[in-house]
CSV table of C-alpha atoms in Angstrom, one decimal:
chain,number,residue,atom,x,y,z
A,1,UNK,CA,107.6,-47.7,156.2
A,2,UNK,CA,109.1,-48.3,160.1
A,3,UNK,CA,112.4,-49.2,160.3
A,4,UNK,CA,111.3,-52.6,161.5
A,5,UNK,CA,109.0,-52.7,158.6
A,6,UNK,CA,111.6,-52.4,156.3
A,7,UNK,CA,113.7,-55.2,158.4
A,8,UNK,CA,110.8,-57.4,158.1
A,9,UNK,CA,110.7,-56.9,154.2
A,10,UNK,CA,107.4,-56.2,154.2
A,11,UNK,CA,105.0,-53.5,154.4
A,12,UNK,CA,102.0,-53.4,157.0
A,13,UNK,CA,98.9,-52.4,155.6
A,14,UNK,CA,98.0,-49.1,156.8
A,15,UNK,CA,95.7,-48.5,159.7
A,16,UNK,CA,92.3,-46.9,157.3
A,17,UNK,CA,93.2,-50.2,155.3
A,18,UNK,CA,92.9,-52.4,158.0
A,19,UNK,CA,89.9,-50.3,159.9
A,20,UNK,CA,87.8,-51.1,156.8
A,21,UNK,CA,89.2,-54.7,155.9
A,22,UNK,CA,87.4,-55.2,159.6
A,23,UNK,CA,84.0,-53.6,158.1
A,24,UNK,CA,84.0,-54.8,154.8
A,25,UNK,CA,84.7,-59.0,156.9
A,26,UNK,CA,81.4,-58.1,158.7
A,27,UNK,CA,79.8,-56.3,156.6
A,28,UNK,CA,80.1,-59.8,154.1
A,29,UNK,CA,79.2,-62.2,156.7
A,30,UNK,CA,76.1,-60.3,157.5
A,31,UNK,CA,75.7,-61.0,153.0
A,32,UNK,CA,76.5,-64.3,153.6
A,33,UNK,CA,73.7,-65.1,156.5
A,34,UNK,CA,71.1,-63.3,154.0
A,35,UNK,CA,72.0,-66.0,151.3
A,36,UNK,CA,73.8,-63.2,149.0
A,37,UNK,CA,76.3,-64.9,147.0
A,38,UNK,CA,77.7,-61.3,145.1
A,39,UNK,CA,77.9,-57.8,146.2
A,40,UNK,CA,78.4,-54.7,144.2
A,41,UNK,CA,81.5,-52.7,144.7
A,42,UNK,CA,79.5,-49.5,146.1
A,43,UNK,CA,77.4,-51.4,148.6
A,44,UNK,CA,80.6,-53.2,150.0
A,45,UNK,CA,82.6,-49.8,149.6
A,46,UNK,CA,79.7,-48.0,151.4
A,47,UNK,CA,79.5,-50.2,154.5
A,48,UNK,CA,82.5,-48.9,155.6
A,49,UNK,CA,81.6,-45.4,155.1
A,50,UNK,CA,84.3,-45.4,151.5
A,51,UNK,CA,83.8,-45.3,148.1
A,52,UNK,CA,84.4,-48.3,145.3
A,53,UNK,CA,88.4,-46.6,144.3
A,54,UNK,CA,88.9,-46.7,147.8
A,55,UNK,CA,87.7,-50.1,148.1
A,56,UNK,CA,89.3,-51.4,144.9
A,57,UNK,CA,92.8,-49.7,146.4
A,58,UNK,CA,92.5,-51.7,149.9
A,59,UNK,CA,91.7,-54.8,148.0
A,60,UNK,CA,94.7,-54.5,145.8
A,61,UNK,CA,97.0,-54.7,148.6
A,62,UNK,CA,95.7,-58.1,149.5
A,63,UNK,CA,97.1,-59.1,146.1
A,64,UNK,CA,94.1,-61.4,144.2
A,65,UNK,CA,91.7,-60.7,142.1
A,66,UNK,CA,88.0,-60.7,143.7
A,67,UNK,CA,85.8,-59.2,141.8
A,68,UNK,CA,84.2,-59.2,138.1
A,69,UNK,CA,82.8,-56.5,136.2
A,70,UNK,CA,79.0,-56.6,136.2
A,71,UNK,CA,79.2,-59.4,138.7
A,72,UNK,CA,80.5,-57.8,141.8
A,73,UNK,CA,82.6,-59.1,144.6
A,74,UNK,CA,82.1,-63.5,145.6
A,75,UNK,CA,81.4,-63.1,149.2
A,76,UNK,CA,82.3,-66.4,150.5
A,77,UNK,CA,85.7,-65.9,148.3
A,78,UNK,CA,86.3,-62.6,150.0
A,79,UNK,CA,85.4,-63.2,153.0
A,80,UNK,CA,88.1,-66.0,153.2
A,81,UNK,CA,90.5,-63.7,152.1
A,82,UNK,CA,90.2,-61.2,154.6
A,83,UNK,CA,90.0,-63.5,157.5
A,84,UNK,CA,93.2,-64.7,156.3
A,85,UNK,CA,94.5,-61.4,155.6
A,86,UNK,CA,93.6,-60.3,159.2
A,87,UNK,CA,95.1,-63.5,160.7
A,88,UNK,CA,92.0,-65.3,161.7
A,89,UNK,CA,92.8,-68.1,160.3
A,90,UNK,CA,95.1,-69.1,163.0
A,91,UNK,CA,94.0,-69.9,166.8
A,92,UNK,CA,94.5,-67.0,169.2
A,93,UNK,CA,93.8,-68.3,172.4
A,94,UNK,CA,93.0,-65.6,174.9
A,95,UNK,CA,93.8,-64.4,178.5
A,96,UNK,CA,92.0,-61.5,180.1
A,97,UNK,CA,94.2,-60.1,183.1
A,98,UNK,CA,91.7,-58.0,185.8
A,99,UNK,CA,88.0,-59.5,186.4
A,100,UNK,CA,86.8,-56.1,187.2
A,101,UNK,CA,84.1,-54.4,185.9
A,102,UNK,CA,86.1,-53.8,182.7
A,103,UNK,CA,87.5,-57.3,182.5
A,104,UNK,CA,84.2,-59.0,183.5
A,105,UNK,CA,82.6,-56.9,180.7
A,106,UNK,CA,85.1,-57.9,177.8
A,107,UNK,CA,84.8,-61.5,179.2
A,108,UNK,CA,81.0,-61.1,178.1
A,109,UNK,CA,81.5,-59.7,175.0
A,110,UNK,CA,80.7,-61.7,172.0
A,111,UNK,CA,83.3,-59.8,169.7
A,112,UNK,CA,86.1,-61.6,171.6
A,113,UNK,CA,84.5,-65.4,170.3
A,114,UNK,CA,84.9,-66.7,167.4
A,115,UNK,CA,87.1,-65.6,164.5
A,116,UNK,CA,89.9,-67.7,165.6
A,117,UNK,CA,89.9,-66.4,168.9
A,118,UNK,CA,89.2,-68.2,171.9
A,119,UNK,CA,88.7,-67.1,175.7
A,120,UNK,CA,91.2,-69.5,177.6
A,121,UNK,CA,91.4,-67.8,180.9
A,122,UNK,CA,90.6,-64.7,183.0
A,123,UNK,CA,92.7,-63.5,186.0
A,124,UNK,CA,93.1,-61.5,188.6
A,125,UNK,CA,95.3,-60.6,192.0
A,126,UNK,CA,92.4,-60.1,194.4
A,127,UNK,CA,91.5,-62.8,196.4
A,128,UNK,CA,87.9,-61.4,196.8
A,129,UNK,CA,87.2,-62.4,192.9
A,130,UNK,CA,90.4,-65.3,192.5
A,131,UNK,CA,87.3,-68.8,191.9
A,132,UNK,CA,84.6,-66.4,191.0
A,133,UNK,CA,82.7,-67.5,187.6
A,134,UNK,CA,83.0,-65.1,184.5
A,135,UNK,CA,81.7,-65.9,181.7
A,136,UNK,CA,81.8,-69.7,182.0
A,137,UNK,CA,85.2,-69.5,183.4
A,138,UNK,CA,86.4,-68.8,187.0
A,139,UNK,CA,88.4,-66.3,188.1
A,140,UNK,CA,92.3,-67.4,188.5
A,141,UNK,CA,95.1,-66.4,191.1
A,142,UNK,CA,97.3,-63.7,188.6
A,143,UNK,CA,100.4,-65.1,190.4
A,144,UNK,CA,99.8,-68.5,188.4
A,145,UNK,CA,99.8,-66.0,184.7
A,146,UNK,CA,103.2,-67.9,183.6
A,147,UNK,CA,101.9,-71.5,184.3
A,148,UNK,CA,98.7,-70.8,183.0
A,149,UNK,CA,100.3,-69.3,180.3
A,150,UNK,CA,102.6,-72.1,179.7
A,151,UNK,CA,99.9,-75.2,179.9
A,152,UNK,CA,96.9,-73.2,178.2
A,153,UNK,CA,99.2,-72.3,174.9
A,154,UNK,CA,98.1,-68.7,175.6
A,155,UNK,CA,99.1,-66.8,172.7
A,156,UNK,CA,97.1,-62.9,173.3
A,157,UNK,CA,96.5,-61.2,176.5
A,158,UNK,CA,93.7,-58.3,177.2
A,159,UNK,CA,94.8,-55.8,180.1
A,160,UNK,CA,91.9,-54.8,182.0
A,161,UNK,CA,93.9,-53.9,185.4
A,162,UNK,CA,94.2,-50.7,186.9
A,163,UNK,CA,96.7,-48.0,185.6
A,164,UNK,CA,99.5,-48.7,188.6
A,165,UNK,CA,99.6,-52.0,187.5
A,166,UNK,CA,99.6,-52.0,184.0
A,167,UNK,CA,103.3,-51.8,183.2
A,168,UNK,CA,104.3,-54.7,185.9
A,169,UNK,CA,101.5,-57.0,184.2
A,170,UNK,CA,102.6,-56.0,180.8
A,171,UNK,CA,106.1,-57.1,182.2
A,172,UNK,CA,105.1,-60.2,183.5
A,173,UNK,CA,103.1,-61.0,180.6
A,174,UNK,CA,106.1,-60.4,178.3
A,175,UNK,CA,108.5,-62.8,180.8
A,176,UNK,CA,105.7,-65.4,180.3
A,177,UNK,CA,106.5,-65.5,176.2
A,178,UNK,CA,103.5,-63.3,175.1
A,179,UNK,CA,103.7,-61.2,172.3
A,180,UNK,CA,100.5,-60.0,171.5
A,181,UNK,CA,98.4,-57.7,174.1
A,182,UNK,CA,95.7,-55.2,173.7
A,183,UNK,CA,95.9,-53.0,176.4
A,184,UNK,CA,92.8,-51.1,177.9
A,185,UNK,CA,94.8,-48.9,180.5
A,186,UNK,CA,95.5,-45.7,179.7
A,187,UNK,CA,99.1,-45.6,180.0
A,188,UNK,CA,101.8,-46.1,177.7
A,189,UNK,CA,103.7,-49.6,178.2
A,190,UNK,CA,107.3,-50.1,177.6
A,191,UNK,CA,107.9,-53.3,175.9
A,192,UNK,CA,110.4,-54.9,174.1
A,193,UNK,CA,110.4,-54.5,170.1
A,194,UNK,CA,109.0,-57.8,169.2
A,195,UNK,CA,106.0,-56.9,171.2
A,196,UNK,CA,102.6,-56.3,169.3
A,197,UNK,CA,100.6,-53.9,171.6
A,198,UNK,CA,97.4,-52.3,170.8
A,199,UNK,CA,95.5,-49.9,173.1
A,200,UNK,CA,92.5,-48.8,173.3
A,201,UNK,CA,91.6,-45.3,174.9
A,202,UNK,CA,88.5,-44.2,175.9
A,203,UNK,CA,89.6,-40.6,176.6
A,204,UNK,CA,91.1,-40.6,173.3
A,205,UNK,CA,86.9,-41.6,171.8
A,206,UNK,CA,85.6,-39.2,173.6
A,207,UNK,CA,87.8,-36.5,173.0
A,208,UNK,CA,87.1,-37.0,169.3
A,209,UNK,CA,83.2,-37.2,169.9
A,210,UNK,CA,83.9,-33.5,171.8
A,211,UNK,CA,85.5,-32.5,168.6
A,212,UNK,CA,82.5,-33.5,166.0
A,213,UNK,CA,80.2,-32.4,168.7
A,214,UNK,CA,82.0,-28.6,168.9
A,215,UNK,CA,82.2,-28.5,165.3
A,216,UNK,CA,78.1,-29.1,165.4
A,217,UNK,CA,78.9,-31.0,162.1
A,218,UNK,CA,76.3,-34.5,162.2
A,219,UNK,CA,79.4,-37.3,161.9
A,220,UNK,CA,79.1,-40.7,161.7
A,221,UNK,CA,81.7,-43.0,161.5
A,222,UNK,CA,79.7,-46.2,161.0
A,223,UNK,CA,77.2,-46.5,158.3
A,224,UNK,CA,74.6,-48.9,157.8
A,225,UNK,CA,75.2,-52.5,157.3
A,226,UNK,CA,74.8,-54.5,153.8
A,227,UNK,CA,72.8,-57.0,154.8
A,228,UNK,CA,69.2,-56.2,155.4
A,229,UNK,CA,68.1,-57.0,159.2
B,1,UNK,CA,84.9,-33.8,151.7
B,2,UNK,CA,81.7,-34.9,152.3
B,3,UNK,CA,78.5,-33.5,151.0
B,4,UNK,CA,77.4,-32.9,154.4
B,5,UNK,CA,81.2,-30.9,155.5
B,6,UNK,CA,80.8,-29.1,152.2
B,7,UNK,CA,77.0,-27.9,153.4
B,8,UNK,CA,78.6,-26.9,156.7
B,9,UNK,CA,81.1,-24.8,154.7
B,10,UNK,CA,84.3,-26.2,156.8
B,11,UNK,CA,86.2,-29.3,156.2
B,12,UNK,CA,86.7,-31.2,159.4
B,13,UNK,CA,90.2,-32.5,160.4
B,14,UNK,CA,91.6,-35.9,159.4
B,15,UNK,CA,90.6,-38.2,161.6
B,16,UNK,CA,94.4,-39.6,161.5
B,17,UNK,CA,95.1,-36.2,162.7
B,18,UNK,CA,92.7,-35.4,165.4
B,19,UNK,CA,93.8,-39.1,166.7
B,20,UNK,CA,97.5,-37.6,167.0
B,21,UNK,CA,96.0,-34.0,168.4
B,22,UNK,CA,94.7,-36.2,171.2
B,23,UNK,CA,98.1,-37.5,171.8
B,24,UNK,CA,99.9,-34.1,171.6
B,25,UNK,CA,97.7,-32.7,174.2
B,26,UNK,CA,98.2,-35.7,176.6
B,27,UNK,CA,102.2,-35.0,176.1
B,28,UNK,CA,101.6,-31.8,176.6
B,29,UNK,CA,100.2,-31.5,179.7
B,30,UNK,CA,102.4,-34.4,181.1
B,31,UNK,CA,104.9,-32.0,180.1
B,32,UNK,CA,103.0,-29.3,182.2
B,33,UNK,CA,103.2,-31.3,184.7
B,34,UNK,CA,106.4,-31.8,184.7
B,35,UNK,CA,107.4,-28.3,184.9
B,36,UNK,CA,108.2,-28.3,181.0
B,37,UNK,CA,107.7,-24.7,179.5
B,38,UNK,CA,108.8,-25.6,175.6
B,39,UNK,CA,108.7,-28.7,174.3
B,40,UNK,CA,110.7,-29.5,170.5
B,41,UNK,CA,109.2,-31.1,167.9
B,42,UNK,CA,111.1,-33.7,167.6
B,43,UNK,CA,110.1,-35.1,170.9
B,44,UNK,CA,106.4,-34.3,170.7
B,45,UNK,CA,106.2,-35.4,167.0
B,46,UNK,CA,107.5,-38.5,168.3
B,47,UNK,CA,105.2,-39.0,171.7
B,48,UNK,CA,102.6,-40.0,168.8
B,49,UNK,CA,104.6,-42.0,166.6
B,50,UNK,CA,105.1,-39.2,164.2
B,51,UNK,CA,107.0,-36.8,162.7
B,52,UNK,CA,108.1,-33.1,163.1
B,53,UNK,CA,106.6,-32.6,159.2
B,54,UNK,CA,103.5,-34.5,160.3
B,55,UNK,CA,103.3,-32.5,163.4
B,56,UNK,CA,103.4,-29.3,161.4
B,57,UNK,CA,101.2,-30.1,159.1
B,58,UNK,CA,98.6,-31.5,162.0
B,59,UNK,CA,99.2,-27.8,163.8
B,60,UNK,CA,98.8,-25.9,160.1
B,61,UNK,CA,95.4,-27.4,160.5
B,62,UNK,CA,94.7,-25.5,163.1
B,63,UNK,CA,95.8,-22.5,161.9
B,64,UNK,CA,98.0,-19.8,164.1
B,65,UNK,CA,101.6,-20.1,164.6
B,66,UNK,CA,102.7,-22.0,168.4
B,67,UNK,CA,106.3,-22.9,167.4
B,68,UNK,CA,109.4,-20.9,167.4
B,69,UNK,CA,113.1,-22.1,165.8
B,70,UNK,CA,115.0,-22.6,168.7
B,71,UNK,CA,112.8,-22.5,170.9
B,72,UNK,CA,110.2,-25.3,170.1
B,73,UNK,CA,106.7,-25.1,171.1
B,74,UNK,CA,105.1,-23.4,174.0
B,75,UNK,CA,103.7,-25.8,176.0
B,76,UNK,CA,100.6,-23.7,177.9
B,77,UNK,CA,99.6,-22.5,174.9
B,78,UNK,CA,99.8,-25.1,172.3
B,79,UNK,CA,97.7,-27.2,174.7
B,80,UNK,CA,95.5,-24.6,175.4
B,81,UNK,CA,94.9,-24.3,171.6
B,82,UNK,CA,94.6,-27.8,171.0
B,83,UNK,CA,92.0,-28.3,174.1
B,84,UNK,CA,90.0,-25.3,172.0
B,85,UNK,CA,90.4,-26.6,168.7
B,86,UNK,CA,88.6,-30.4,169.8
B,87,UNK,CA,86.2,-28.7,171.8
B,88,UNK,CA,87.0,-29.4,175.1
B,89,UNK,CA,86.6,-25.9,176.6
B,90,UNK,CA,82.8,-26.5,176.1
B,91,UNK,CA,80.9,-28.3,179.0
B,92,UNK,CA,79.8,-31.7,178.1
B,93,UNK,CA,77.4,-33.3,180.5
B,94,UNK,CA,77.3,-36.8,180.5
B,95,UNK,CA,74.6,-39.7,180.6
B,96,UNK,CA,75.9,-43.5,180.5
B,97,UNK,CA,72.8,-45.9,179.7
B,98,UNK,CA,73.4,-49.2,181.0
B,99,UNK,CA,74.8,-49.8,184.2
B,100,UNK,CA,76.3,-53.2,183.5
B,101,UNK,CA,79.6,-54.5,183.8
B,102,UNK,CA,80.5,-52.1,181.0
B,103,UNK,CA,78.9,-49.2,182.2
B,104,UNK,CA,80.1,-49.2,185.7
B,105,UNK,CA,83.7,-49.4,184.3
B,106,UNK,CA,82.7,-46.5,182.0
B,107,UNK,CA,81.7,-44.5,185.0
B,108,UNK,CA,84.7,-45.6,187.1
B,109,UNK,CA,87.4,-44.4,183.8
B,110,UNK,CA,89.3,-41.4,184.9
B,111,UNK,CA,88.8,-40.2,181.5
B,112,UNK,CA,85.4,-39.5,181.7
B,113,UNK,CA,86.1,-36.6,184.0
B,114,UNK,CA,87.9,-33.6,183.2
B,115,UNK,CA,88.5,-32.6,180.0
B,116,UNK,CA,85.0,-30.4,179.3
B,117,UNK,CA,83.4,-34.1,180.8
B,118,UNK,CA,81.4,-34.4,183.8
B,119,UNK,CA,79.6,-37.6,184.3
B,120,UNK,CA,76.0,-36.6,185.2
B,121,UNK,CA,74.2,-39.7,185.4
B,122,UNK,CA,74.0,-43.7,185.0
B,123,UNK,CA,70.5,-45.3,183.7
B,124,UNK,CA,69.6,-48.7,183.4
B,125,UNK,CA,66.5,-50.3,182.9
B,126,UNK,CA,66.7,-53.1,185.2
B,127,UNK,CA,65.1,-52.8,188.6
B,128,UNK,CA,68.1,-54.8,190.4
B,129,UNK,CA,70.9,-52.3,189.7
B,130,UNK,CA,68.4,-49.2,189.8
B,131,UNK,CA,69.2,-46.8,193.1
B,132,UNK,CA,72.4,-48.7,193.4
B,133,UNK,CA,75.9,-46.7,193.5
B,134,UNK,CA,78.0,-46.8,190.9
B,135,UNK,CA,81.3,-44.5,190.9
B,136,UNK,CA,79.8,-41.5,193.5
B,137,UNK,CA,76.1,-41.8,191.6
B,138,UNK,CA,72.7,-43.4,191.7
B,139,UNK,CA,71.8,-46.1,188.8
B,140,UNK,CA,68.5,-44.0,187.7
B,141,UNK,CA,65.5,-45.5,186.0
B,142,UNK,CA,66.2,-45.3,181.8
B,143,UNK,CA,62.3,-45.1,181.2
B,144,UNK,CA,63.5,-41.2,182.6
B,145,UNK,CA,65.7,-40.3,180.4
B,146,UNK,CA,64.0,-38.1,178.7
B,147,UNK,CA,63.0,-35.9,182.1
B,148,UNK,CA,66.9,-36.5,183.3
B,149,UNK,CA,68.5,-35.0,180.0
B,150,UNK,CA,65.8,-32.0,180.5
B,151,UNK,CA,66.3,-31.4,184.0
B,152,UNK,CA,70.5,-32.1,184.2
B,153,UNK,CA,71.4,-30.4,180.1
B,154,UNK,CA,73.0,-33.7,179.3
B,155,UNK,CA,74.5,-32.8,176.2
B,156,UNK,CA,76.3,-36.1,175.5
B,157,UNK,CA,75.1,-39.7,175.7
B,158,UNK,CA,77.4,-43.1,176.5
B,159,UNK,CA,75.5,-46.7,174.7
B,160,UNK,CA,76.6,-49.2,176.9
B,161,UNK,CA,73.6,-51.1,176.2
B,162,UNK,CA,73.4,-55.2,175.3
B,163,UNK,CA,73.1,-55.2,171.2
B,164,UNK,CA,69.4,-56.3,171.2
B,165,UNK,CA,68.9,-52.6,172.7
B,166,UNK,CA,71.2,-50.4,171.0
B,167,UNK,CA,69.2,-49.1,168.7
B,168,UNK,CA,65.9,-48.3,170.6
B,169,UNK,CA,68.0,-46.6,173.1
B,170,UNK,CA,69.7,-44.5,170.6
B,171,UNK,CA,66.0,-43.2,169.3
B,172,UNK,CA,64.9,-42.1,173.0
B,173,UNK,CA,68.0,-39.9,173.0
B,174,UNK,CA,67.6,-38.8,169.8
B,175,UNK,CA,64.1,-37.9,170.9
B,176,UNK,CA,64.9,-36.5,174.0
B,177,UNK,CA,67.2,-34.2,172.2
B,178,UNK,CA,70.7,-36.0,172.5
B,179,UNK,CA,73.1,-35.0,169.5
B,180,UNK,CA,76.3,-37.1,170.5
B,181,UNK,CA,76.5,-40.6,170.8
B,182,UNK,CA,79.6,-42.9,171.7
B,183,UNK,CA,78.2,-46.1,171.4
B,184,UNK,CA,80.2,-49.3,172.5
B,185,UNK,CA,77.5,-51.8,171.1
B,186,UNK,CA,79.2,-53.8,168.3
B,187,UNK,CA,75.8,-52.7,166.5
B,188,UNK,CA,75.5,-49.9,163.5
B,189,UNK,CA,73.0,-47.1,164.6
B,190,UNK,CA,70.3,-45.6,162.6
B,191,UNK,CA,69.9,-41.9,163.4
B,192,UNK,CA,69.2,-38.2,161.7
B,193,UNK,CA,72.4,-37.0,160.0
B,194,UNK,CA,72.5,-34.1,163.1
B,195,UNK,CA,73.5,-37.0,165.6
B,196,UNK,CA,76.9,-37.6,166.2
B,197,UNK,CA,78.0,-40.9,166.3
B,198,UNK,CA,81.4,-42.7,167.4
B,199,UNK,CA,82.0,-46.6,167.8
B,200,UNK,CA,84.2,-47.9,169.9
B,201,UNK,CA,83.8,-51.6,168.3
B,202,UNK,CA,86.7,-53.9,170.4
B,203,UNK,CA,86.1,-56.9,167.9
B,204,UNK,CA,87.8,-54.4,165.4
B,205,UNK,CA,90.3,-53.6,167.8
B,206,UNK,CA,91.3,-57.4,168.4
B,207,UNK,CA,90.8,-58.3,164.5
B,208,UNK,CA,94.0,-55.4,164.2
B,209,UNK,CA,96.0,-57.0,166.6
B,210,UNK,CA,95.5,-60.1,165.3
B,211,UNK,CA,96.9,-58.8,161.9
B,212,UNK,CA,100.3,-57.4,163.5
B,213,UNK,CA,100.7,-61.1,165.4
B,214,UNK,CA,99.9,-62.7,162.0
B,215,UNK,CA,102.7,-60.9,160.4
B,216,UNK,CA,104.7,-61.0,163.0
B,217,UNK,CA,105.8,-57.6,162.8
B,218,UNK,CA,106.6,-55.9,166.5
B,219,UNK,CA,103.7,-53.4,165.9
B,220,UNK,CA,103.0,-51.1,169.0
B,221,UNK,CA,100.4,-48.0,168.0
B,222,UNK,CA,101.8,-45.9,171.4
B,223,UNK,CA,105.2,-44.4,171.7
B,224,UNK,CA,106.8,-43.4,175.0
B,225,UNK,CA,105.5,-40.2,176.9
B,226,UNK,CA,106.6,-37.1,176.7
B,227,UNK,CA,107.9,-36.4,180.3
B,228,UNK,CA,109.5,-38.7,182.4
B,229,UNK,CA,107.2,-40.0,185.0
């Protein structure tokens, strides 16, 4: 437990935890298209590449009871539970910052609708792009973030912008009251505590590719999905 | 361990710890940089959030002996030993299929060069974006992949095809004798257990963030750098 953990007086779940809380969500609503109603605890455990302890474990941090012996899991009933678990209950109304080829593709990308969230805005500083149309949006002036911000109840911001400018959006993104970004630049932002600030790194995916690849061991880290296609 | 690391007689690192050997090594040569010849574990434990026992224990895993009491770690050669150990001293030539908005920003990310990583070539299917430059290359025609990955030793493949395609594309590399996938298609491939997959899935990346807003925990998963920039 983080110091701020323990200030909080509660314990995040870990990280594997919430890696497959993700899976086992889609791997239930991909039940829950086909008409399943139940799932076993190995074929839940086994979409996300784990085994029914480990399953039974992450589950028991949620607190509840979901399952029942020789039944299996409710899907609709777990399903709920996670979503709520993961926060995606509540509205999360989304800003992109940088309509370049990165931001233009995450505007696209149908992960980033539904589930509570909500693409409000895209931005950018370049004039060239500022009125373009991205994904049924158009592109706005970056120098309006803290209005837009303000009168669009932005509550998460995606930083698509390029490295030199990552820390001075993250800045003005923090002046402008957010507290939740997920960065996509390869640099470390300084932030203040209160701050929740998730990166992605490319470099970092392929680095760990490189490793499996050297190894010459066959790894993979996503394993088919419940539901039948 | 899994059956198939067992068959391969060597247990592969924790993924937990080959996340945080990426991190060391990006300290460590922004140490380099820097002029830096030692480095103490406290402060490169804690460039990934971690501790000096964590950071032993990730370097035990690699077997030799880099630190020295007193001293600390020797930066040259613990990042030479870490580049070894995740395979980036081997040459890996690499293919991007799709040459969308994703794609180009793919071929555009500094960290798809260096490292081992030499971006060899951008395919797309689509006869608009086919001959067109994207980051110092030609958009090349995907129904010659196979001819390309002969002729150019592409040893490594980047999905950044729409879902509906993921998986077709993945069994043309696969046949034309691609072993390692990163796949950023929100889609779970089907392929021989030889094939190295990784998925970068950003739904799952939001879905976490979402989780540290919902708890309203100040949760950032990078740490300062090592050297001061």
């Amino acid at each position: 437990m983080t110091d701020r953990e323990a200030q909080h007086g509660e314990r995040a779940l870990p990280e594997a935890t919430l890696e497959r809380l993700t899976v086992y969500l889609r791997a239930l609503e991909a039940a829950q298209q086909a008409g399943e109603r139940t799932v076993s605890s190995e074929t839940l455990a086994s979409a996300a590449g784990a085994n029914p302890a480990i399953l039974r474990k992450d589950l028991s941090l949620l607190g509840g009871s979901f399952g029942r012996r020789g039944v299996g899991y409710d899907v609709a009933g777990l399903a709920d539970h996670i979503g709520a678990t993961l926060g995606l209950k509540e509205r999360w109304r989304v800003a992109i910052v940088g309509a370049g080829n990165l931001g233009r593709a995450l505007a696209g990308f149908s992960g980033f609708r539904g589930h509570g969230f909500e693409l409000i805005a895209i931005l950018d500083r370049s004039p060239a792009v500022i009125g373009r149309p991205v994904a049924g949006l158009r592109v706005r002036p970056a120098e309006d973030l803290e209005s837009i911000v303000a009168a669009e109840a932005v509550n998460m911001a995606v930083l698509a912008v390029p490295n030199a400018a990552a820390q001075s959006v993250c800045n003005e993104l923090v002046a402008a009251g957010i507290r939740n970004i997920l960065n996509f630049a390869p640099v470390v932002l300084q932030a203040p505590a209160d701050v929740n600030i998730r990166q992605v790194d490319m470099s970092r995916e392929l680095q760990i590719l490189a490793y499996y690849a050297h190894q010459g061991v066959g790894h993979q880290d996503a394993v088919p999905p419940l539901a039948p296609e």
